[in-house]
mmCIF file of C-alpha atoms in Angstrom:
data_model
loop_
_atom_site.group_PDB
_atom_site.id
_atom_site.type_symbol
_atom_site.label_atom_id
_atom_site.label_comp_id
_atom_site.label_asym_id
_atom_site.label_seq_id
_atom_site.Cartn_x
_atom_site.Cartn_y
_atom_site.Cartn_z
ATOM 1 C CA UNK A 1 -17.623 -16.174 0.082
ATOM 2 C CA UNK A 2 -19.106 -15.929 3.732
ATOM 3 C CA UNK A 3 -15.648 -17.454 5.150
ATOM 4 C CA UNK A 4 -13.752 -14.989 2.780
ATOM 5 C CA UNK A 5 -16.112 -12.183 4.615
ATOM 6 C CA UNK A 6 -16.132 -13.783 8.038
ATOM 7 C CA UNK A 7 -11.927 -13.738 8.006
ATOM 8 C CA UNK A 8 -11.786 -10.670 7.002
ATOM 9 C CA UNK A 9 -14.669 -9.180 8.871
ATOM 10 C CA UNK A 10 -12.722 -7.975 12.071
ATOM 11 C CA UNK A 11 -10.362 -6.551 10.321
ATOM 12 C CA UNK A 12 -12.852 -3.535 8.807
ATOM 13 C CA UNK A 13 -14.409 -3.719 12.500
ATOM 14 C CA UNK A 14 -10.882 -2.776 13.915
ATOM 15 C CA UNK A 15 -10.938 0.202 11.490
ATOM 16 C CA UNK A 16 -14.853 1.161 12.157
ATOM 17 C CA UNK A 17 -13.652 1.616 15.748
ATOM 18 C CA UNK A 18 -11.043 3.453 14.816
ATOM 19 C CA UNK A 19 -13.151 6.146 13.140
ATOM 20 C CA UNK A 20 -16.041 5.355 15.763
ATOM 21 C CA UNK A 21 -13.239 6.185 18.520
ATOM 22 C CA UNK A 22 -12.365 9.414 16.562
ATOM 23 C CA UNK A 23 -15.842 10.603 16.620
ATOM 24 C CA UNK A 24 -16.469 10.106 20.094
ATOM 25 C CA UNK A 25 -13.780 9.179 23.041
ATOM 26 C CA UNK A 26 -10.345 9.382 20.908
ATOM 27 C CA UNK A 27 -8.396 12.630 21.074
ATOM 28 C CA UNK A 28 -7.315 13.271 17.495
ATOM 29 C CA UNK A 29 -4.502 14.304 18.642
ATOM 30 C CA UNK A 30 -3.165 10.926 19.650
ATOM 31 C CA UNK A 31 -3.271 10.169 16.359
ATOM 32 C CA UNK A 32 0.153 11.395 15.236
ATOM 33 C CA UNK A 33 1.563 9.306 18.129
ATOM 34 C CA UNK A 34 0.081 6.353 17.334
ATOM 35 C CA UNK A 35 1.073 6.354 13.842
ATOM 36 C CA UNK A 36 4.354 6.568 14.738
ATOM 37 C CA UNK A 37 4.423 3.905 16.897
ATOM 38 C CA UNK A 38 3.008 1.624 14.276
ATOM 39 C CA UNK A 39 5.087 3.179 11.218
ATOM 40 C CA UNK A 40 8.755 3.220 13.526
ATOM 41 C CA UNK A 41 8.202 0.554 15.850
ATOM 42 C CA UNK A 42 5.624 -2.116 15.689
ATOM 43 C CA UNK A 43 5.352 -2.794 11.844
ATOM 44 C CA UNK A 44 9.121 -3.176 11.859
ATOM 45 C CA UNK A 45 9.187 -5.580 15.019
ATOM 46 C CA UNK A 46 7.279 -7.528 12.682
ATOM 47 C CA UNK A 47 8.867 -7.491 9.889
ATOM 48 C CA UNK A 48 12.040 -7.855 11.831
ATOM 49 C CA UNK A 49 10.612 -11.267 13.657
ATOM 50 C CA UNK A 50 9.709 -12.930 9.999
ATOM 51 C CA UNK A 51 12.697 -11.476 8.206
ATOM 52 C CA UNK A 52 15.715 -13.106 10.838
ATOM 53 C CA UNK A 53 13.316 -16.611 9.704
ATOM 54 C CA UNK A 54 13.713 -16.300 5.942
ATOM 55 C CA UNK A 55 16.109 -15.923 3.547
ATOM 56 C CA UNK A 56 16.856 -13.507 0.672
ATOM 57 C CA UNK A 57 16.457 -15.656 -1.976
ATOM 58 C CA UNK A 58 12.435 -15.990 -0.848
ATOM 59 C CA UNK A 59 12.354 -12.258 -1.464
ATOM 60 C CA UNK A 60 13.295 -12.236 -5.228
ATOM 61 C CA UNK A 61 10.377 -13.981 -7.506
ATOM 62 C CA UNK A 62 11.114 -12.267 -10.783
ATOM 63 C CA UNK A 63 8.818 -13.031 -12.850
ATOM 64 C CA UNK A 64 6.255 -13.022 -10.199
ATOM 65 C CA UNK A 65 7.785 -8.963 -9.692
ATOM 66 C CA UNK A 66 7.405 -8.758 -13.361
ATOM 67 C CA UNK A 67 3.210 -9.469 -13.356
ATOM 68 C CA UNK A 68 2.864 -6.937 -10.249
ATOM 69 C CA UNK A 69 4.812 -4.300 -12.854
ATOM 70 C CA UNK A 70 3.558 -5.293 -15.556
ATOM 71 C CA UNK A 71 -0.143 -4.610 -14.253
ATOM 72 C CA UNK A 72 0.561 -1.801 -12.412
ATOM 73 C CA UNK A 73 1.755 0.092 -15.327
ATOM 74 C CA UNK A 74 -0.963 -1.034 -17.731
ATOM 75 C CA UNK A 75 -3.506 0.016 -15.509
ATOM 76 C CA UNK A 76 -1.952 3.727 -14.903
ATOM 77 C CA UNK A 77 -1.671 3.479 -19.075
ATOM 78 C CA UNK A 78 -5.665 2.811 -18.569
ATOM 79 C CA UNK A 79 -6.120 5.379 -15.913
ATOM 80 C CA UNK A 80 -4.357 8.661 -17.862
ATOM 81 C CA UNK A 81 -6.244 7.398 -21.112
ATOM 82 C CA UNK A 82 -9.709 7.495 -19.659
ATOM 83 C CA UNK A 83 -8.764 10.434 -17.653
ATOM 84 C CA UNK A 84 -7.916 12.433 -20.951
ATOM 85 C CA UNK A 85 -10.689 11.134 -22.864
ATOM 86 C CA UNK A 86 -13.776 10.633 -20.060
ATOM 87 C CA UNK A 87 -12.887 13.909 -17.833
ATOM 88 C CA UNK A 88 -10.830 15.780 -20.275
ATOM 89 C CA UNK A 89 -8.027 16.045 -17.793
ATOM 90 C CA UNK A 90 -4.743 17.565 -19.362
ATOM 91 C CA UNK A 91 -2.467 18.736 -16.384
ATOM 92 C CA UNK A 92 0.560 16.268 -16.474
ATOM 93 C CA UNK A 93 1.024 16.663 -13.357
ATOM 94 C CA UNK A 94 -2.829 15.484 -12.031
ATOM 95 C CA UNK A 95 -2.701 12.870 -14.424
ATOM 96 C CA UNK A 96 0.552 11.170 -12.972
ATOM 97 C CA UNK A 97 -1.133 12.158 -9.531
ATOM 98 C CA UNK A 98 -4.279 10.061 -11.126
ATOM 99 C CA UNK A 99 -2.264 6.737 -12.304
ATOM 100 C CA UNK A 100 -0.713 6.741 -8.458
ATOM 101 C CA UNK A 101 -4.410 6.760 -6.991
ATOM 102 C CA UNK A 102 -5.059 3.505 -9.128
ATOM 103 C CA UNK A 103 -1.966 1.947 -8.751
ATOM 104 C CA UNK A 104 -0.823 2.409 -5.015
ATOM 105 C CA UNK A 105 -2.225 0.297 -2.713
ATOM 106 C CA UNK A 106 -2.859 0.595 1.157
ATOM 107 C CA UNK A 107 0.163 -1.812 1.621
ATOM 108 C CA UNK A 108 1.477 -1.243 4.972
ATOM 109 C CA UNK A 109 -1.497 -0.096 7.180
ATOM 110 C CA UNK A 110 -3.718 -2.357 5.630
ATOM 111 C CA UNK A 111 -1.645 -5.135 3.401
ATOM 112 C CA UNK A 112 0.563 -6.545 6.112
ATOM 113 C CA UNK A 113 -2.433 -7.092 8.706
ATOM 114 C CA UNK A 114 -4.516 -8.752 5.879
ATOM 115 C CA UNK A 115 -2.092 -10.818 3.964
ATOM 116 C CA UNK A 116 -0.200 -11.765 7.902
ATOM 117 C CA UNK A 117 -3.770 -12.501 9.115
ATOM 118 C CA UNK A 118 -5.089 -14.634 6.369
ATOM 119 C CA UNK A 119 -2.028 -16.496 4.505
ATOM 120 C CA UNK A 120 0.811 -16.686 7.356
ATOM 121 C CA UNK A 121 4.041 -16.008 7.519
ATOM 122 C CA UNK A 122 3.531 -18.099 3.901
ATOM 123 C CA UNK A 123 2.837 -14.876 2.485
ATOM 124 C CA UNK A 124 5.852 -12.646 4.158
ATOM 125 C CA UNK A 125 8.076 -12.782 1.305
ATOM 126 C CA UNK A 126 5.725 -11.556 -1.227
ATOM 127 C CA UNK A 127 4.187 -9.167 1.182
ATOM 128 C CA UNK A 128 7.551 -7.774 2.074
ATOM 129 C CA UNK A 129 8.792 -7.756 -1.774
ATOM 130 C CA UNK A 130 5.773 -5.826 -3.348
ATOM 131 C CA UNK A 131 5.132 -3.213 -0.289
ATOM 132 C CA UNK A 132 8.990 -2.723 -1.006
ATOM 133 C CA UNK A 133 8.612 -2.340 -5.062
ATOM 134 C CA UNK A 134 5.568 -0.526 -4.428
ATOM 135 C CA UNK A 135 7.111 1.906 -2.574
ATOM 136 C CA UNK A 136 10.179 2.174 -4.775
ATOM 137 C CA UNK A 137 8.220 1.910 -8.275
ATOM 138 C CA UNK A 138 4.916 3.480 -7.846
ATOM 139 C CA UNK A 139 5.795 6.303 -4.872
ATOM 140 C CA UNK A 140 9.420 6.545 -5.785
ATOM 141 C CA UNK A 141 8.263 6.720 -9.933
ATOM 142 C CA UNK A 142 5.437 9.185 -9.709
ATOM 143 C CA UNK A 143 8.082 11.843 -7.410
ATOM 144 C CA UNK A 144 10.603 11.486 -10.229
ATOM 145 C CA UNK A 145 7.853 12.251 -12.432
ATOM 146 C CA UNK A 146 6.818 15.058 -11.217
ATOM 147 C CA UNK A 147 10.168 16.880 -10.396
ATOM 148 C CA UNK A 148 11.326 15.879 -14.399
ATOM 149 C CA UNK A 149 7.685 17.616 -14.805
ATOM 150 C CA UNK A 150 8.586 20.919 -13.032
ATOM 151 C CA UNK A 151 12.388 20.736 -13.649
ATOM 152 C CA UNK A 152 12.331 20.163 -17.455
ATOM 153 C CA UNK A 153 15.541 17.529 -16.499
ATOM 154 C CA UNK A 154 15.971 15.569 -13.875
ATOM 155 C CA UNK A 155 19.878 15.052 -12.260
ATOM 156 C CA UNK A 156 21.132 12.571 -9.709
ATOM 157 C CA UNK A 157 20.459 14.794 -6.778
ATOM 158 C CA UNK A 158 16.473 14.734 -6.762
ATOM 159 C CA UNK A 159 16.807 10.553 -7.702
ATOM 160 C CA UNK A 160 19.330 10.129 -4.861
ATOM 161 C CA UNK A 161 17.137 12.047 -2.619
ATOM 162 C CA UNK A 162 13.965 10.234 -3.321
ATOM 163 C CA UNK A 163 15.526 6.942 -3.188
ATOM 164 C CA UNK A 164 17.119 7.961 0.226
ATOM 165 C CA UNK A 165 13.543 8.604 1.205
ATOM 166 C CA UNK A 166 12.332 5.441 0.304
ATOM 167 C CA UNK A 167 14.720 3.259 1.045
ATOM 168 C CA UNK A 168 17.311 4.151 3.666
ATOM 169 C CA UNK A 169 14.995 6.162 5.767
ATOM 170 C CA UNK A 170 12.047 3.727 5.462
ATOM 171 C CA UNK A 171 11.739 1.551 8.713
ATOM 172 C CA UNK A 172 9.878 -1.539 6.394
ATOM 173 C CA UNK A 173 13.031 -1.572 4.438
ATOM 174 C CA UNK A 174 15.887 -1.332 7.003
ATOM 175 C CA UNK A 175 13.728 -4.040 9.663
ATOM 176 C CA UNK A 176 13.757 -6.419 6.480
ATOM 177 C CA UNK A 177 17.183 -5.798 5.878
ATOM 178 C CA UNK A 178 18.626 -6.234 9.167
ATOM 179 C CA UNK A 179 15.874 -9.071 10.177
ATOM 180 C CA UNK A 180 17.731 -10.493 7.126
ATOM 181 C CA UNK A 181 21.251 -9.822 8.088
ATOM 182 C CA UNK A 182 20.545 -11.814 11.358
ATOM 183 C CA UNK A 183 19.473 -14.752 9.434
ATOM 184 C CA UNK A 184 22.004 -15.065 6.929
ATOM 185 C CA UNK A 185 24.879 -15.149 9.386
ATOM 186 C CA UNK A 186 22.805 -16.749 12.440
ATOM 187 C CA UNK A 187 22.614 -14.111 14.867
ATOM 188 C CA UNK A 188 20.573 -14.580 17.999
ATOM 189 C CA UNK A 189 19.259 -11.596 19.529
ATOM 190 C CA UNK A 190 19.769 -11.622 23.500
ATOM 191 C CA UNK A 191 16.790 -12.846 25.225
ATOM 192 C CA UNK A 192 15.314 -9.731 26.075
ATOM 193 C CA UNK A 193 15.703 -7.812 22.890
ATOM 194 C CA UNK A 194 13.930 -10.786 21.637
ATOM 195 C CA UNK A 195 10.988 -10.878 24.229
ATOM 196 C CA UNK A 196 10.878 -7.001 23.464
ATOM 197 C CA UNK A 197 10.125 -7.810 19.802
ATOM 198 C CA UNK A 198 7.813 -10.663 20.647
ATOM 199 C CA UNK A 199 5.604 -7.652 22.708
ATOM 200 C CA UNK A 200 6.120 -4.764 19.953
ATOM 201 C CA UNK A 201 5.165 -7.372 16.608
ATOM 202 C CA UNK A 202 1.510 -8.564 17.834
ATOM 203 C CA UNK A 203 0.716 -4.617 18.110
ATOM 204 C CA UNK A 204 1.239 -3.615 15.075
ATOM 205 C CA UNK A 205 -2.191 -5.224 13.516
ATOM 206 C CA UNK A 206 -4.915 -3.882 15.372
ATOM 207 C CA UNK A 207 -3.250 -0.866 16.233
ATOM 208 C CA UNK A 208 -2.020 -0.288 12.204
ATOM 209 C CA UNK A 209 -5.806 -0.683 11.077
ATOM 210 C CA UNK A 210 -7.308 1.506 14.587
ATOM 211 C CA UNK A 211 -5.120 4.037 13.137
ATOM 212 C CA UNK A 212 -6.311 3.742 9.821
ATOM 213 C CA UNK A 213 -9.760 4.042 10.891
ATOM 214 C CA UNK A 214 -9.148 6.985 12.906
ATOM 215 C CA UNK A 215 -7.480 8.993 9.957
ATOM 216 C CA UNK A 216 -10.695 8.514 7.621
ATOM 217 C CA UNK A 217 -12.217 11.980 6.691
ATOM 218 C CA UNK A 218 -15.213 12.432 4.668
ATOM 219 C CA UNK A 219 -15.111 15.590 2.992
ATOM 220 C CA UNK A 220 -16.953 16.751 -0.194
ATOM 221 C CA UNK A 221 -14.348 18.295 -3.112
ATOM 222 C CA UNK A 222 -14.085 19.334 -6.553
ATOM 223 C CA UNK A 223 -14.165 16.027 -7.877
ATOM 224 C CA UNK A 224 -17.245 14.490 -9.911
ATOM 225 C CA UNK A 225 -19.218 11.655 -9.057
ATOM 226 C CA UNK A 226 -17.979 9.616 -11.869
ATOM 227 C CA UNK A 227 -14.752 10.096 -12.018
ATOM 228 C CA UNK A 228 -14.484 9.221 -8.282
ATOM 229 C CA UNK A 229 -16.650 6.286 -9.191
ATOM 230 C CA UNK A 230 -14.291 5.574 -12.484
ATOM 231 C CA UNK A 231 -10.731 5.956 -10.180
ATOM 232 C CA UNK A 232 -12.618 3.479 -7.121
ATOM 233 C CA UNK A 233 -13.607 0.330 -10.063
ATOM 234 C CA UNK A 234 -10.040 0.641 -11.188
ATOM 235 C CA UNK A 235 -8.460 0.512 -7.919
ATOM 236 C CA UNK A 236 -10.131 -2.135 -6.596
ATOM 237 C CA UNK A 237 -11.689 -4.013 -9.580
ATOM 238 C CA UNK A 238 -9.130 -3.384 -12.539
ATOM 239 C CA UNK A 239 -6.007 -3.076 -10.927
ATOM 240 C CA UNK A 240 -6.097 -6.314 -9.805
ATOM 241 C CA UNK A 241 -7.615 -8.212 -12.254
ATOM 242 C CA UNK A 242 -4.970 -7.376 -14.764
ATOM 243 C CA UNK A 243 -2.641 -8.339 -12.050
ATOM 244 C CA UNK A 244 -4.049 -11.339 -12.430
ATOM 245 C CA UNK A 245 -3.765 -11.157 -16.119
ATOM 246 C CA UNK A 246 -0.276 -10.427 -15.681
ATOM 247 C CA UNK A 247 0.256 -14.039 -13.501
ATOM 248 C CA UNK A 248 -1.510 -15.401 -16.017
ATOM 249 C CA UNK A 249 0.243 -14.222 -19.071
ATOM 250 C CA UNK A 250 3.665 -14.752 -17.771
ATOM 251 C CA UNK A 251 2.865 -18.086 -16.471
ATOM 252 C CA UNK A 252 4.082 -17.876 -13.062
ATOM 253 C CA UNK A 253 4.094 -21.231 -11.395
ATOM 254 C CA UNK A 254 3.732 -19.199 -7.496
ATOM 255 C CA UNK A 255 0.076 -19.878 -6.191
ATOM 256 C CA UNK A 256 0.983 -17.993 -2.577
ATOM 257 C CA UNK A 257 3.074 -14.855 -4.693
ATOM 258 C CA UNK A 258 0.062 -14.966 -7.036
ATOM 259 C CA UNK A 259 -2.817 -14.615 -4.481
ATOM 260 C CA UNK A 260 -0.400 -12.439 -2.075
ATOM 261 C CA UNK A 261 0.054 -9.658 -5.150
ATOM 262 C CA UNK A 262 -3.221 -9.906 -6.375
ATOM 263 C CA UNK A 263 -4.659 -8.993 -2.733
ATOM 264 C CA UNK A 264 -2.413 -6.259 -1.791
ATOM 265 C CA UNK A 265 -3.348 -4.949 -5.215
ATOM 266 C CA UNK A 266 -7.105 -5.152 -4.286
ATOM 267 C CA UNK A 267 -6.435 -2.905 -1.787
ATOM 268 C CA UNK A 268 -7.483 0.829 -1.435
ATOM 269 C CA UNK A 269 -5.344 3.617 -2.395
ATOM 270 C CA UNK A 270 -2.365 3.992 0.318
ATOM 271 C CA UNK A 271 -2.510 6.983 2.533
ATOM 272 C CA UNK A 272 1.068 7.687 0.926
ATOM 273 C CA UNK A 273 -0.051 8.619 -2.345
ATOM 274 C CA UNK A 274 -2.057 11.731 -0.409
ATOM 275 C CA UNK A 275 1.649 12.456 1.309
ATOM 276 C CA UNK A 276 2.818 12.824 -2.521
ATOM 277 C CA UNK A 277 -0.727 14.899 -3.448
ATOM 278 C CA UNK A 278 0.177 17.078 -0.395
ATOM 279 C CA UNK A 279 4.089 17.463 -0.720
ATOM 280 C CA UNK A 280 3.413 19.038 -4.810
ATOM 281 C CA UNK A 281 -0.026 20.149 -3.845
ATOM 282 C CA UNK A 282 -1.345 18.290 -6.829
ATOM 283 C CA UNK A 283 -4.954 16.485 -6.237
ATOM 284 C CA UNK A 284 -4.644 16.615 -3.105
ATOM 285 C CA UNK A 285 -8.362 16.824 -1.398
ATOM 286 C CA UNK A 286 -9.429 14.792 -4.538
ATOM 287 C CA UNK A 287 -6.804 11.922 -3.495
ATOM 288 C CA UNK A 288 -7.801 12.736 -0.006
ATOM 289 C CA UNK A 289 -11.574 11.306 -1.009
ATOM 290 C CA UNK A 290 -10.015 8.541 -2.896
ATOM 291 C CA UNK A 291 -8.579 6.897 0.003
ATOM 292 C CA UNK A 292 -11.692 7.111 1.811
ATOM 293 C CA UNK A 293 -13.788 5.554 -1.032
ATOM 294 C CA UNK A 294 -11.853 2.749 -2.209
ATOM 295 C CA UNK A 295 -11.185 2.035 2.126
ATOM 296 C CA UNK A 296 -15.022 1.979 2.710
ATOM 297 C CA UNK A 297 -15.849 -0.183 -0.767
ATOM 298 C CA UNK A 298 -12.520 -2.144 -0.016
ATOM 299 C CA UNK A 299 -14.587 -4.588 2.359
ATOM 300 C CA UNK A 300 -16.553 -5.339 -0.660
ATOM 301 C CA UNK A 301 -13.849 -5.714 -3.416
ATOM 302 C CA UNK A 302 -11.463 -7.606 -0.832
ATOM 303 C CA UNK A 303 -14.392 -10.275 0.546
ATOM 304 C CA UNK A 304 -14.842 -10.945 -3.453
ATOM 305 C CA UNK A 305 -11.229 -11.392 -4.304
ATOM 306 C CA UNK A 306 -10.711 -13.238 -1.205
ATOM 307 C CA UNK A 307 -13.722 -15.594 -2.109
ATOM 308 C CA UNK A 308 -12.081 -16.578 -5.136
ATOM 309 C CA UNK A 309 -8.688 -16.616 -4.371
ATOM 310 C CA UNK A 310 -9.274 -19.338 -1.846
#
């Protein structure tokens, strides 16, 4: 366990000086910048650099896709239940807003630093495929959701849109895509295009999890003390135990897929899941505290999963 917390130690320091920064020499409004950078340029350079080294056929584990699904939507089947019946919750809306707070993971910011940092470029194509289904099934799902919820039907035009969003637009998705373009028909990149990438791709850790850091706000809201408490053990406790479960169940025979999901799934609740609170002003300050939480507790949760993982 003290390896598994001395490995992952810097990482939380790298987002304590983030918020440290915030508080005292960092203009806030950097931030926005610096996000950017991360989100459209480093991250991707990345992704890019391991993508043109693997193939396709690494990306696709089904059955190892089918445990991450499988205990993602048990556990938002858990969340809406206890929700109901705990903190007599009945919006529709709030509760689907709910299920995505203990579901989505921290994937980018915090998933491909981690999972890069500890496993290797071992764990790149199940990183890659479950921030991609996460993004697709979990952000992607709960939209659809929500506009069925307010539209009473839901036509091609709002799906087409959101998967546009998530997909086409998304700078994960089209780096891994063209990264593996280049390596299926053996393009080499011209020598400085590739020493460009090799300067943009070491950036985007400590700069993805400064950021982070940096964007934390603690701010009291409506929420109670144990349903935050209730939402933050099934993030980071439940979620991916049944992941585990999942593995387990469907016998998947992948020990680096298996300890890759179950650690992104570990994770706190991704920043993206308050861009969804914020777009259909649904839970919005109360998923705003969530990601806080489960981010501070995470170096807890993630030294424990780590520990026994290895």
């Amino acid at each position: 366990m003290l390896l598994s917390f001395q490995s992952i130690l810097p990482l939380f320091l790298m987002i304590a000086l983030g918020y440290v920064a915030k508080r005292t020499i960092f203009n806030i409004n950097m931030l926005p910048g610096l996000n950017q950078f991360v989100y459209y340029l480093a991250v991707p350079a990345l992704l890019f650099n391991a993508a043109s080294k693997a193939s396709i056929d690494n990306l696709i584990n089904g059955p190892a896709l089918a445990a991450f699904f499988l205990g993602a939507i048990v556990t938002a089947i858990i969340v809406v239940f206890g929700s109901r019946m705990f903190f007599k919750a009945d919006s529709t809306e709030q509760l689907v807003l709910r299920a995505l707070n203990g579901t989505f993971a921290n994937y980018a910011y915090m998933g491909i630093p981690l999972t890069f940092a500890i496993f290797g470029n071992e764990a790149y194509a199940a990183t890659v495929s479950i921030i991609l289904a996460g993004n697709i099934f979990l952000i992607g799902g709960a939209q659809l959701l929500i506009e069925s919820i307010r539209q009473k039907e839901l036509g091609l035009r709002p799906i087409l849109a959101i998967l546009d969003r998530s997909l086409l637009r998304n700078p994960i998705f089209i780096s891994t895509l063209l990264g593996l373009l280049f390596s299926a028909n053996q393009v080499s990149m011209p020598a400085a295009i590739h020493t460009l990438l090799d300067m943009l791709a070491p950036a985007a850790i400590p700069v993805a999890l400064f950021c982070l850091g940096a964007s934390l706000q603690f701010a009291k809201t409506t929420i109670v003390l144990a349903e935050l408490g209730w939402l933050v053990l099934i993030k980071l406790c439940i979620h991916p135990a049944l992941t585990l479960a999942a593995f387990w169940l469907l016998d998947v025979e992948a020990p680096i897929w298996l300890a890759t999901t179950v650690l992104l799934t570990a994770l706190p609740t991704g920043a993206l899941a308050h861009v969804v609170a914020l777009k259909y002003d649904v839970f919005e300050k109360e998923t705003s505290q969530i990601v806080v939480v489960t981010t501070v507790f995470s170096l807890l949760s993630v030294t424990l999963w780590m520990s026994w993982l290895q």
